[in-house]
mmCIF file of C-alpha atoms and ligand atoms in Angstrom:
data_model
loop_
_atom_site.group_PDB
_atom_site.id
_atom_site.type_symbol
_atom_site.label_atom_id
_atom_site.label_comp_id
_atom_site.label_asym_id
_atom_site.label_seq_id
_atom_site.Cartn_x
_atom_site.Cartn_y
_atom_site.Cartn_z
ATOM 1 C CA MET A 1 35.530 -10.894 25.636
ATOM 2 C CA SER A 2 32.349 -11.714 27.531
ATOM 3 C CA TYR A 3 31.950 -15.363 28.421
ATOM 4 C CA MET A 4 28.171 -14.974 28.390
ATOM 5 C CA ALA A 5 26.329 -15.415 25.102
ATOM 6 C CA GLN A 6 24.282 -12.470 23.888
ATOM 7 C CA ARG A 7 21.153 -14.609 23.816
ATOM 8 C CA VAL A 8 21.077 -14.764 27.616
ATOM 9 C CA ALA A 9 22.985 -11.612 28.538
ATOM 10 C CA ASP A 10 19.965 -9.391 29.177
ATOM 11 C CA PHE A 11 17.794 -11.939 31.011
ATOM 12 C CA GLY A 12 18.997 -10.888 34.477
ATOM 13 C CA THR A 13 18.099 -12.758 37.671
ATOM 14 C CA THR A 14 14.469 -13.715 38.147
ATOM 15 C CA ILE A 15 12.468 -11.554 40.517
ATOM 16 C CA PHE A 16 11.542 -14.707 42.468
ATOM 17 C CA TYR A 17 15.159 -15.299 43.427
ATOM 18 C CA GLU A 18 15.593 -11.666 44.436
ATOM 19 C CA MET A 19 12.456 -11.509 46.575
ATOM 20 C CA THR A 20 13.021 -14.927 48.192
ATOM 21 C CA THR A 21 16.563 -13.888 49.153
ATOM 22 C CA LEU A 22 15.223 -10.649 50.674
ATOM 23 C CA ALA A 23 12.430 -12.563 52.450
ATOM 24 C CA ASN A 24 14.949 -14.995 53.961
ATOM 25 C CA GLU A 25 17.237 -12.168 55.089
ATOM 26 C CA HIS A 26 14.349 -10.524 56.943
ATOM 27 C CA GLN A 27 12.537 -13.672 58.122
ATOM 28 C CA ALA A 28 9.519 -12.481 56.172
ATOM 29 C CA ILE A 29 6.525 -14.722 55.493
ATOM 30 C CA ASN A 30 7.012 -15.562 51.834
ATOM 31 C CA LEU A 31 3.784 -14.973 49.926
ATOM 32 C CA GLY A 32 5.893 -14.216 46.868
ATOM 33 C CA GLN A 33 6.873 -17.401 45.109
ATOM 34 C CA GLY A 34 4.015 -19.681 44.046
ATOM 35 C CA PHE A 35 4.825 -22.973 45.734
ATOM 36 C CA PRO A 36 2.990 -24.716 48.558
ATOM 37 C CA ASP A 37 4.674 -24.710 51.980
ATOM 38 C CA PHE A 38 2.571 -27.713 53.058
ATOM 39 C CA ALA A 39 3.207 -31.440 52.613
ATOM 40 C CA ALA A 40 2.538 -33.120 49.280
ATOM 41 C CA PRO A 41 -0.308 -35.699 49.390
ATOM 42 C CA ASP A 42 0.735 -39.024 50.936
ATOM 43 C CA PHE A 43 -0.524 -41.015 47.965
ATOM 44 C CA MET A 44 1.900 -39.100 45.737
ATOM 45 C CA LYS A 45 4.865 -39.698 48.007
ATOM 46 C CA GLU A 46 4.012 -43.381 48.383
ATOM 47 C CA ALA A 47 3.687 -43.803 44.619
ATOM 48 C CA ALA A 48 7.112 -42.179 44.081
ATOM 49 C CA VAL A 49 8.796 -44.353 46.714
ATOM 50 C CA ALA A 50 7.131 -47.485 45.267
ATOM 51 C CA ALA A 51 8.341 -46.602 41.773
ATOM 52 C CA ILE A 52 11.927 -46.187 42.961
ATOM 53 C CA GLN A 53 11.751 -49.356 45.055
ATOM 54 C CA SER A 54 10.479 -51.342 42.109
ATOM 55 C CA ASP A 55 13.481 -50.105 40.174
ATOM 56 C CA ILE A 56 11.952 -47.804 37.652
ATOM 57 C CA ASN A 57 15.219 -45.944 37.729
ATOM 58 C CA GLN A 58 16.533 -45.917 34.168
ATOM 59 C CA TYR A 59 15.710 -43.586 31.281
ATOM 60 C CA ALA A 60 12.065 -43.276 30.357
ATOM 61 C CA PRO A 61 11.189 -43.364 26.643
ATOM 62 C CA ALA A 62 11.851 -39.882 25.253
ATOM 63 C CA ASN A 63 8.138 -39.176 24.745
ATOM 64 C CA GLY A 64 7.335 -40.418 28.258
ATOM 65 C CA ARG A 65 6.385 -43.662 30.009
ATOM 66 C CA PRO A 66 3.463 -45.263 28.140
ATOM 67 C CA ALA A 67 1.304 -45.581 31.277
ATOM 68 C CA LEU A 68 1.555 -41.836 31.896
ATOM 69 C CA ARG A 69 0.816 -40.951 28.294
ATOM 70 C CA GLU A 70 -2.252 -43.175 28.505
ATOM 71 C CA ALA A 71 -3.309 -41.595 31.810
ATOM 72 C CA VAL A 72 -2.978 -38.086 30.338
ATOM 73 C CA ALA A 73 -5.035 -39.114 27.303
ATOM 74 C CA GLN A 74 -7.687 -40.547 29.651
ATOM 75 C CA LYS A 75 -7.680 -37.409 31.791
ATOM 76 C CA VAL A 76 -8.279 -35.059 28.858
ATOM 77 C CA ALA A 77 -10.995 -37.448 27.624
ATOM 78 C CA ASP A 78 -12.751 -37.523 31.008
ATOM 79 C CA LEU A 79 -12.447 -33.830 31.758
ATOM 80 C CA TYR A 80 -12.593 -32.141 28.363
ATOM 81 C CA GLY A 81 -14.098 -34.804 26.104
ATOM 82 C CA LEU A 82 -10.971 -34.943 23.904
ATOM 83 C CA GLN A 83 -9.963 -38.098 22.057
ATOM 84 C CA VAL A 84 -6.182 -38.104 21.747
ATOM 85 C CA ASP A 85 -3.774 -40.889 20.819
ATOM 86 C CA PRO A 86 -1.348 -41.488 23.712
ATOM 87 C CA ASN A 87 1.347 -42.662 21.280
ATOM 88 C CA THR A 88 1.346 -39.821 18.786
ATOM 89 C CA GLU A 89 -0.395 -36.919 20.524
ATOM 90 C CA VAL A 90 0.966 -36.852 24.097
ATOM 91 C CA THR A 91 4.549 -35.955 25.061
ATOM 92 C CA ILE A 92 5.757 -36.087 28.666
ATOM 93 C CA LEU A 93 8.098 -33.239 29.524
ATOM 94 C CA HIS A 94 10.193 -31.922 32.378
ATOM 95 C CA GLY A 95 7.427 -29.720 33.777
ATOM 96 C CA ALA A 96 5.320 -27.199 31.916
ATOM 97 C CA THR A 97 8.434 -25.027 31.687
ATOM 98 C CA GLU A 98 10.027 -27.506 29.303
ATOM 99 C CA GLY A 99 6.682 -27.827 27.530
ATOM 100 C CA ILE A 100 6.707 -24.079 26.894
ATOM 101 C CA PHE A 101 10.322 -24.030 25.767
ATOM 102 C CA ALA A 102 10.060 -27.136 23.570
ATOM 103 C CA THR A 103 6.891 -25.811 21.921
ATOM 104 C CA VAL A 104 8.405 -22.416 21.203
ATOM 105 C CA MET A 105 11.652 -23.997 19.954
ATOM 106 C CA GLY A 106 9.667 -26.511 17.928
ATOM 107 C CA VAL A 107 7.438 -24.057 16.059
ATOM 108 C CA VAL A 108 8.972 -20.561 16.055
ATOM 109 C CA ASN A 109 11.427 -19.546 13.313
ATOM 110 C CA PRO A 110 13.749 -16.536 13.634
ATOM 111 C CA GLY A 111 11.757 -13.392 12.844
ATOM 112 C CA ASP A 112 8.371 -14.974 13.624
ATOM 113 C CA GLU A 113 6.090 -12.991 15.905
ATOM 114 C CA VAL A 114 4.556 -14.494 19.038
ATOM 115 C CA ILE A 115 1.604 -12.871 20.814
ATOM 116 C CA VAL A 116 1.795 -12.888 24.597
ATOM 117 C CA PHE A 117 -0.714 -11.543 27.115
ATOM 118 C CA GLU A 118 0.952 -9.401 29.740
ATOM 119 C CA PRO A 119 1.461 -9.534 32.656
ATOM 120 C CA PHE A 120 3.085 -12.816 31.550
ATOM 121 C CA TYR A 121 4.576 -15.898 33.165
ATOM 122 C CA ASP A 122 8.249 -15.142 33.149
ATOM 123 C CA SER A 123 9.603 -17.949 30.965
ATOM 124 C CA TYR A 124 7.639 -17.021 27.817
ATOM 125 C CA VAL A 125 9.674 -14.079 26.618
ATOM 126 C CA PRO A 126 13.128 -15.663 27.144
ATOM 127 C CA ALA A 127 11.890 -18.782 25.280
ATOM 128 C CA ILE A 128 10.658 -16.648 22.372
ATOM 129 C CA LYS A 129 13.896 -14.666 22.264
ATOM 130 C CA MET A 130 16.081 -17.781 22.389
ATOM 131 C CA ALA A 131 14.162 -19.102 19.388
ATOM 132 C CA GLY A 132 14.866 -15.806 17.567
ATOM 133 C CA GLY A 133 11.183 -14.870 17.688
ATOM 134 C CA ILE A 134 9.703 -11.449 18.388
ATOM 135 C CA PRO A 135 7.235 -11.094 21.272
ATOM 136 C CA ARG A 136 4.195 -8.878 20.660
ATOM 137 C CA PHE A 137 2.275 -7.930 23.781
ATOM 138 C CA TYR A 138 -1.403 -7.577 24.604
ATOM 139 C CA THR A 139 -1.721 -5.738 27.916
ATOM 140 C CA LEU A 140 -4.478 -6.985 30.227
ATOM 141 C CA ARG A 141 -5.699 -4.126 32.414
ATOM 142 C CA PRO A 142 -7.128 -4.280 35.929
ATOM 143 C CA PRO A 143 -9.603 -4.670 37.443
ATOM 144 C CA ASP A 144 -11.303 -6.924 34.834
ATOM 145 C CA TRP A 145 -8.325 -7.867 32.639
ATOM 146 C CA GLN A 146 -10.733 -7.946 29.708
ATOM 147 C CA ILE A 147 -9.784 -8.439 26.074
ATOM 148 C CA ASP A 148 -10.669 -5.810 23.510
ATOM 149 C CA GLU A 149 -11.342 -7.467 20.174
ATOM 150 C CA ALA A 150 -9.914 -4.731 17.953
ATOM 151 C CA GLU A 151 -6.822 -4.299 20.105
ATOM 152 C CA LEU A 152 -6.045 -8.017 19.996
ATOM 153 C CA ALA A 153 -6.828 -8.317 16.275
ATOM 154 C CA ALA A 154 -4.346 -5.503 15.567
ATOM 155 C CA LEU A 155 -1.494 -7.676 16.865
ATOM 156 C CA PHE A 156 -2.065 -10.407 14.274
ATOM 157 C CA ASN A 157 -0.292 -10.134 10.911
ATOM 158 C CA ASN A 158 1.412 -12.381 8.365
ATOM 159 C CA LYS A 159 4.485 -12.755 10.596
ATOM 160 C CA THR A 160 2.479 -14.093 13.552
ATOM 161 C CA LYS A 161 3.288 -17.752 14.177
ATOM 162 C CA LEU A 162 2.116 -18.407 17.715
ATOM 163 C CA ILE A 163 -0.089 -17.048 20.482
ATOM 164 C CA ILE A 164 0.426 -18.096 24.101
ATOM 165 C CA VAL A 165 -2.753 -18.371 26.148
ATOM 166 C CA ASN A 166 -2.379 -18.970 29.868
ATOM 167 C CA THR A 167 -5.704 -19.698 31.515
ATOM 168 C CA PRO A 168 -6.303 -19.604 34.469
ATOM 169 C CA HIS A 169 -3.855 -16.735 34.221
ATOM 170 C CA ASN A 170 -0.847 -16.099 36.412
ATOM 171 C CA PRO A 171 -0.519 -13.482 37.879
ATOM 172 C CA THR A 172 -3.951 -11.865 37.383
ATOM 173 C CA GLY A 173 -6.203 -14.791 38.370
ATOM 174 C CA LYS A 174 -8.201 -14.215 35.187
ATOM 175 C CA VAL A 175 -10.057 -17.216 33.755
ATOM 176 C CA PHE A 176 -10.543 -16.696 30.001
ATOM 177 C CA ASN A 177 -14.231 -17.033 29.129
ATOM 178 C CA GLU A 178 -15.787 -18.668 26.097
ATOM 179 C CA THR A 179 -16.236 -15.422 24.187
ATOM 180 C CA GLU A 180 -12.573 -14.537 24.630
ATOM 181 C CA LEU A 181 -11.393 -18.002 23.624
ATOM 182 C CA LYS A 182 -13.656 -17.941 20.557
ATOM 183 C CA LEU A 183 -12.200 -14.591 19.580
ATOM 184 C CA ILE A 184 -8.671 -16.006 19.888
ATOM 185 C CA ALA A 185 -9.692 -19.141 17.973
ATOM 186 C CA ASN A 186 -11.144 -17.066 15.111
ATOM 187 C CA LEU A 187 -8.051 -14.905 14.884
ATOM 188 C CA CYS A 188 -5.785 -17.973 14.886
ATOM 189 C CA GLN A 189 -7.741 -19.513 12.026
ATOM 190 C CA THR A 190 -7.970 -16.316 10.003
ATOM 191 C CA HIS A 191 -4.205 -15.727 10.253
ATOM 192 C CA ASP A 192 -3.078 -19.391 10.297
ATOM 193 C CA VAL A 193 -1.559 -19.060 13.756
ATOM 194 C CA ILE A 194 -0.714 -21.825 16.243
ATOM 195 C CA ALA A 195 -1.819 -21.537 19.886
ATOM 196 C CA MET A 196 0.057 -22.816 22.886
ATOM 197 C CA THR A 197 -2.110 -23.029 25.974
ATOM 198 C CA ASP A 198 -0.539 -23.023 29.419
ATOM 199 C CA GLU A 199 -3.089 -24.702 31.668
ATOM 200 C CA VAL A 200 -1.056 -25.491 34.780
ATOM 201 C CA TYR A 201 -3.807 -23.965 36.974
ATOM 202 C CA GLU A 202 -6.614 -25.816 35.139
ATOM 203 C CA HIS A 203 -8.005 -27.221 38.415
ATOM 204 C CA ILE A 204 -7.808 -24.071 40.537
ATOM 205 C CA VAL A 205 -10.897 -22.036 39.617
ATOM 206 C CA PHE A 206 -13.305 -20.263 41.942
ATOM 207 C CA ASP A 207 -16.860 -18.978 42.256
ATOM 208 C CA GLY A 208 -18.377 -21.353 39.703
ATOM 209 C CA HIS A 209 -16.009 -20.273 36.907
ATOM 210 C CA GLN A 210 -15.236 -23.050 34.474
ATOM 211 C CA HIS A 211 -11.846 -23.696 32.963
ATOM 212 C CA LEU A 212 -12.223 -24.029 29.187
ATOM 213 C CA THR A 213 -9.499 -25.219 26.890
ATOM 214 C CA LEU A 214 -8.866 -23.615 23.519
ATOM 215 C CA TYR A 215 -8.015 -27.059 22.115
ATOM 216 C CA ASN A 216 -11.699 -27.917 22.326
ATOM 217 C CA LEU A 217 -12.962 -25.071 20.171
ATOM 218 C CA PRO A 218 -13.952 -25.865 16.564
ATOM 219 C CA GLY A 219 -10.958 -25.763 14.239
ATOM 220 C CA MET A 220 -8.413 -25.482 17.057
ATOM 221 C CA ALA A 221 -7.350 -29.091 17.725
ATOM 222 C CA GLN A 222 -5.047 -29.117 14.693
ATOM 223 C CA ARG A 223 -3.351 -25.852 15.672
ATOM 224 C CA THR A 224 -3.108 -26.041 19.478
ATOM 225 C CA VAL A 225 -0.440 -27.370 21.811
ATOM 226 C CA MET A 226 -2.005 -27.846 25.234
ATOM 227 C CA VAL A 227 0.583 -27.705 28.020
ATOM 228 C CA SER A 228 -0.008 -28.640 31.640
ATOM 229 C CA SER A 229 1.764 -30.269 34.567
ATOM 230 C CA LEU A 230 1.452 -31.911 37.956
ATOM 231 C CA GLY A 231 3.081 -29.215 40.061
ATOM 232 C CA LYS A 232 0.171 -26.957 41.004
ATOM 233 C CA THR A 233 -2.647 -29.500 41.012
ATOM 234 C CA PHE A 234 -0.856 -32.064 43.156
ATOM 235 C CA SER A 235 1.281 -29.698 45.257
ATOM 236 C CA VAL A 236 4.563 -31.118 43.932
ATOM 237 C CA THR A 237 6.174 -28.183 42.146
ATOM 238 C CA GLY A 238 9.591 -29.807 42.629
ATOM 239 C CA TRP A 239 8.684 -32.917 40.667
ATOM 240 C CA LYS A 240 8.636 -31.179 37.308
ATOM 241 C CA VAL A 241 6.437 -33.611 35.434
ATOM 242 C CA GLY A 242 4.501 -31.981 32.618
ATOM 243 C CA TRP A 243 2.975 -32.826 29.259
ATOM 244 C CA ALA A 244 2.009 -31.424 25.894
ATOM 245 C CA VAL A 245 -1.051 -32.631 24.019
ATOM 246 C CA ALA A 246 -1.162 -31.862 20.297
ATOM 247 C CA GLN A 247 -2.028 -33.535 17.014
ATOM 248 C CA PRO A 248 0.800 -35.599 15.467
ATOM 249 C CA GLU A 249 2.486 -32.898 13.346
ATOM 250 C CA LEU A 250 2.656 -30.411 16.220
ATOM 251 C CA SER A 251 3.585 -33.148 18.698
ATOM 252 C CA ARG A 252 6.514 -34.059 16.445
ATOM 253 C CA ALA A 253 7.693 -30.438 16.463
ATOM 254 C CA VAL A 254 7.579 -30.321 20.279
ATOM 255 C CA PHE A 255 9.261 -33.734 20.524
ATOM 256 C CA ARG A 256 12.141 -32.826 18.224
ATOM 257 C CA ALA A 257 13.103 -29.913 20.458
ATOM 258 C CA HIS A 258 12.448 -31.867 23.667
ATOM 259 C CA GLN A 259 14.627 -34.864 22.754
ATOM 260 C CA PHE A 260 17.745 -32.689 22.724
ATOM 261 C CA MET A 261 16.836 -30.581 25.769
ATOM 262 C CA THR A 262 16.255 -33.238 28.404
ATOM 263 C CA PHE A 263 15.540 -36.409 26.378
ATOM 264 C CA CYS A 264 13.274 -37.469 29.268
ATOM 265 C CA GLY A 265 12.209 -36.420 32.739
ATOM 266 C CA ALA A 266 12.616 -38.491 35.933
ATOM 267 C CA ALA A 267 11.279 -42.002 35.197
ATOM 268 C CA PRO A 268 10.067 -42.911 38.740
ATOM 269 C CA LEU A 269 8.218 -39.618 39.037
ATOM 270 C CA GLN A 270 6.547 -40.239 35.695
ATOM 271 C CA GLU A 271 5.403 -43.595 37.041
ATOM 272 C CA ALA A 272 4.114 -41.998 40.249
ATOM 273 C CA ALA A 273 2.375 -39.351 38.155
ATOM 274 C CA VAL A 274 0.090 -42.045 36.718
ATOM 275 C CA THR A 275 -1.568 -42.312 40.149
ATOM 276 C CA ALA A 276 -2.003 -38.536 40.263
ATOM 277 C CA VAL A 277 -3.346 -38.030 36.778
ATOM 278 C CA SER A 278 -5.803 -40.918 37.299
ATOM 279 C CA GLN A 279 -7.463 -39.322 40.353
ATOM 280 C CA PRO A 280 -11.262 -39.206 40.207
ATOM 281 C CA LYS A 281 -13.045 -35.906 39.580
ATOM 282 C CA ALA A 282 -13.724 -35.591 43.321
ATOM 283 C CA PHE A 283 -10.026 -34.830 43.859
ATOM 284 C CA TYR A 284 -10.346 -31.661 41.778
ATOM 285 C CA THR A 285 -13.567 -30.607 43.505
ATOM 286 C CA GLU A 286 -11.816 -30.869 46.859
ATOM 287 C CA LEU A 287 -8.869 -28.891 45.508
ATOM 288 C CA THR A 288 -11.212 -26.085 44.496
ATOM 289 C CA GLU A 289 -12.737 -26.004 47.987
ATOM 290 C CA PHE A 290 -9.307 -26.128 49.600
ATOM 291 C CA TYR A 291 -8.055 -23.126 47.628
ATOM 292 C CA THR A 292 -11.321 -21.191 47.805
ATOM 293 C CA HIS A 293 -10.958 -21.215 51.578
ATOM 294 C CA LYS A 294 -7.345 -19.997 51.389
ATOM 295 C CA ARG A 295 -8.210 -17.334 48.844
ATOM 296 C CA ASN A 296 -11.041 -15.996 51.003
ATOM 297 C CA PHE A 297 -8.805 -15.926 54.054
ATOM 298 C CA LEU A 298 -6.037 -13.962 52.328
ATOM 299 C CA VAL A 299 -8.433 -11.586 50.567
ATOM 300 C CA ASP A 300 -10.087 -10.782 53.922
ATOM 301 C CA ALA A 301 -6.675 -10.280 55.548
ATOM 302 C CA LEU A 302 -5.568 -7.923 52.779
ATOM 303 C CA LYS A 303 -8.791 -5.934 53.019
ATOM 304 C CA SER A 304 -8.619 -5.676 56.773
ATOM 305 C CA ALA A 305 -5.051 -4.347 56.427
ATOM 306 C CA GLY A 306 -6.464 -1.539 54.277
ATOM 307 C CA LEU A 307 -5.274 -3.000 50.948
ATOM 308 C CA SER A 308 -7.345 -3.370 47.778
ATOM 309 C CA PRO A 309 -7.226 -6.916 46.395
ATOM 310 C CA ILE A 310 -8.486 -7.348 42.838
ATOM 311 C CA ASN A 311 -10.988 -10.125 42.209
ATOM 312 C CA THR A 312 -9.244 -13.429 41.377
ATOM 313 C CA SER A 313 -11.197 -16.180 39.579
ATOM 314 C CA GLY A 314 -8.460 -18.828 39.357
ATOM 315 C CA THR A 315 -4.825 -19.775 40.190
ATOM 316 C CA TYR A 316 -3.456 -19.339 43.703
ATOM 317 C CA PHE A 317 -2.557 -15.684 43.313
ATOM 318 C CA VAL A 318 -4.266 -12.441 44.119
ATOM 319 C CA MET A 319 -3.226 -9.071 42.743
ATOM 320 C CA VAL A 320 -3.508 -5.999 44.925
ATOM 321 C CA ASP A 321 -3.959 -2.454 43.662
ATOM 322 C CA ILE A 322 -1.248 -0.434 45.425
ATOM 323 C CA ALA A 323 -1.369 2.636 43.164
ATOM 324 C CA LYS A 324 -2.789 4.958 45.805
ATOM 325 C CA LEU A 325 -0.502 3.939 48.674
ATOM 326 C CA GLY A 326 2.164 6.522 47.928
ATOM 327 C CA PHE A 327 5.078 4.217 47.029
ATOM 328 C CA ALA A 328 7.375 5.035 44.105
ATOM 329 C CA ASP A 329 6.450 1.737 42.453
ATOM 330 C CA ASP A 330 5.672 -1.960 43.061
ATOM 331 C CA VAL A 331 9.322 -2.803 43.780
ATOM 332 C CA ALA A 332 9.499 -0.116 46.490
ATOM 333 C CA PHE A 333 6.214 -1.386 47.981
ATOM 334 C CA CYS A 334 7.279 -5.062 47.962
ATOM 335 C CA ARG A 335 10.677 -4.208 49.471
ATOM 336 C CA TYR A 336 8.970 -2.189 52.218
ATOM 337 C CA LEU A 337 6.469 -4.935 52.864
ATOM 338 C CA THR A 338 9.227 -7.542 53.109
ATOM 339 C CA THR A 339 11.692 -5.614 55.241
ATOM 340 C CA GLU A 340 9.342 -3.534 57.448
ATOM 341 C CA VAL A 341 6.109 -5.550 57.619
ATOM 342 C CA GLY A 342 7.621 -9.029 57.340
ATOM 343 C CA VAL A 343 5.522 -10.290 54.431
ATOM 344 C CA ALA A 344 7.013 -10.850 50.971
ATOM 345 C CA ALA A 345 5.017 -10.323 47.766
ATOM 346 C CA ILE A 346 6.115 -10.168 44.135
ATOM 347 C CA PRO A 347 6.355 -6.876 42.224
ATOM 348 C CA PRO A 348 4.570 -7.637 38.937
ATOM 349 C CA SER A 349 6.423 -4.990 36.882
ATOM 350 C CA ALA A 350 8.791 -7.869 36.024
ATOM 351 C CA PHE A 351 5.910 -9.446 34.117
ATOM 352 C CA TYR A 352 5.359 -6.510 31.747
ATOM 353 C CA SER A 353 7.301 -5.443 28.627
ATOM 354 C CA THR A 354 6.977 -1.886 29.962
ATOM 355 C CA PRO A 355 7.622 -2.309 33.698
ATOM 356 C CA ALA A 356 5.753 0.916 34.541
ATOM 357 C CA ASP A 357 2.507 -0.868 33.564
ATOM 358 C CA GLY A 358 2.849 -3.042 36.662
ATOM 359 C CA ALA A 359 4.038 -0.325 39.031
ATOM 360 C CA GLY A 360 0.656 -0.032 40.766
ATOM 361 C CA LEU A 361 0.262 -3.735 41.578
ATOM 362 C CA ALA A 362 1.585 -6.418 43.937
ATOM 363 C CA ARG A 363 1.062 -10.193 43.686
ATOM 364 C CA PHE A 364 0.392 -12.369 46.731
ATOM 365 C CA ALA A 365 0.320 -16.203 46.734
ATOM 366 C CA PHE A 366 -2.090 -18.106 48.979
ATOM 367 C CA CYS A 367 -0.825 -21.677 48.397
ATOM 368 C CA LYS A 368 0.313 -21.674 52.018
ATOM 369 C CA GLU A 369 -0.527 -23.434 55.259
ATOM 370 C CA GLU A 370 -3.240 -21.891 57.408
ATOM 371 C CA LYS A 371 -0.723 -20.921 60.042
ATOM 372 C CA THR A 372 1.468 -19.188 57.432
ATOM 373 C CA LEU A 373 -1.508 -17.213 56.150
ATOM 374 C CA ALA A 374 -2.620 -16.403 59.711
ATOM 375 C CA GLU A 375 0.835 -15.063 60.591
ATOM 376 C CA ALA A 376 0.887 -13.035 57.359
ATOM 377 C CA ALA A 377 -2.554 -11.626 58.248
ATOM 378 C CA LYS A 378 -1.282 -10.583 61.670
ATOM 379 C CA ARG A 379 1.780 -8.875 60.235
ATOM 380 C CA LEU A 380 -0.204 -7.149 57.496
ATOM 381 C CA GLN A 381 -2.095 -5.314 60.233
ATOM 382 C CA ARG A 382 1.100 -3.284 60.715
ATOM 383 C CA LEU A 383 0.214 -1.592 57.426
ATOM 384 C CA GLN A 384 -2.712 0.090 59.174
ATOM 385 C CA LYS A 385 -0.118 2.315 60.791
ATOM 386 C CA LEU A 386 1.105 3.597 57.426
HETATM 387 C C1 PLP B 1 1.662 -19.943 34.302
HETATM 388 C C2 PLP B 1 2.714 -20.943 34.631
HETATM 389 N N1 PLP B 1 3.162 -21.760 33.680
HETATM 390 C C3 PLP B 1 4.109 -22.677 33.935
HETATM 391 C C4 PLP B 1 4.664 -22.814 35.184
HETATM 392 C C5 PLP B 1 5.746 -23.832 35.403
HETATM 393 O O1 PLP B 1 5.229 -25.090 35.571
HETATM 394 P P1 PLP B 1 6.202 -26.321 35.916
HETATM 395 O O2 PLP B 1 6.618 -26.183 37.331
HETATM 396 O O3 PLP B 1 5.376 -27.523 35.651
HETATM 397 O O4 PLP B 1 7.381 -26.224 35.008
HETATM 398 C C6 PLP B 1 4.234 -21.973 36.212
HETATM 399 C C7 PLP B 1 4.849 -22.069 37.546
HETATM 400 O O5 PLP B 1 4.782 -21.164 38.344
HETATM 401 C C8 PLP B 1 3.227 -21.016 35.937
HETATM 402 O O6 PLP B 1 2.779 -20.199 36.889
#
């Protein structure tokens, strides 16, 4: 008898764990996993310490500390012009990951279909499968990752319950434009489908692109769960403070699943998050400049090593076209790069339902200190000798 339940048996180990282990074994510069290697902002650390010192150390209310729910409601009002009730339309969760899982668990019935854009963030498909749902994939293709209306429309049918829209999109760096979001909004309304947006990179957009939220499109507020979190914006991926914004009926669905997953996240970090979420707009402008500089540096380094980075409009990732380099696939390339060149990247085939679709790509993260990126640039020059 297997001790492991069938529902998790074929999930395997995440590619991040595998590549980080290999990177550590070979002292490679880790441009694989998407977390900053620099210090979190002082004001965040001070707010967390102050919250613990003032003894905010017991359970938070299951839907989150009121001050944070209010701050999230204020943030979406200031930035997106949304009017949401902090008591009935905002739920604080243990990172966006719990937001994704609680939303899927809260709205998907066994046999329901869920549309996912691939390459996908790796928790979507396991969440859908654990809910008994069936993932249906729309493949975004490089270099533009554009959406074809007819191809997307063909995925919608009377079994479709949910579509997951991650913009800015990990791992492609695509920022969904208004036309694409309108297309998705129309399809959702025609087929009575709910949308879950994953907006964890909402403040990392480049070159004048604007992050737009599906929630804001006509007819979408009542059928959208907007998920985001602190991790990427405030360089605290380990804090795991996230939220879901949705009208009361959908919020209740998310909450019912959430209350029996974690009940609540870390109370002092929720309190500290109020300071973060209440930052003025200037904070986000500076963040854009900060990451634009890092993106440009890495893109130049990749080009000067003879690689072909694909244009990235948002997130802190850049995809590289490796199809013509003569490797068997992306895994072989990333292993070679880690063990022989000393730089780790992620093979994106793990983010496709048909892994071969990602075999010609590699994903690099640039949420790293200048000296880390400079050392990676130096090592990447070894590729010139290929
Ligand atoms: C697209 C996307 N969604 C969600 C998450 C997870 O967010 P959190 O750390 O808040 O759970 C990540 C983290 O890498 C991500 O890239």
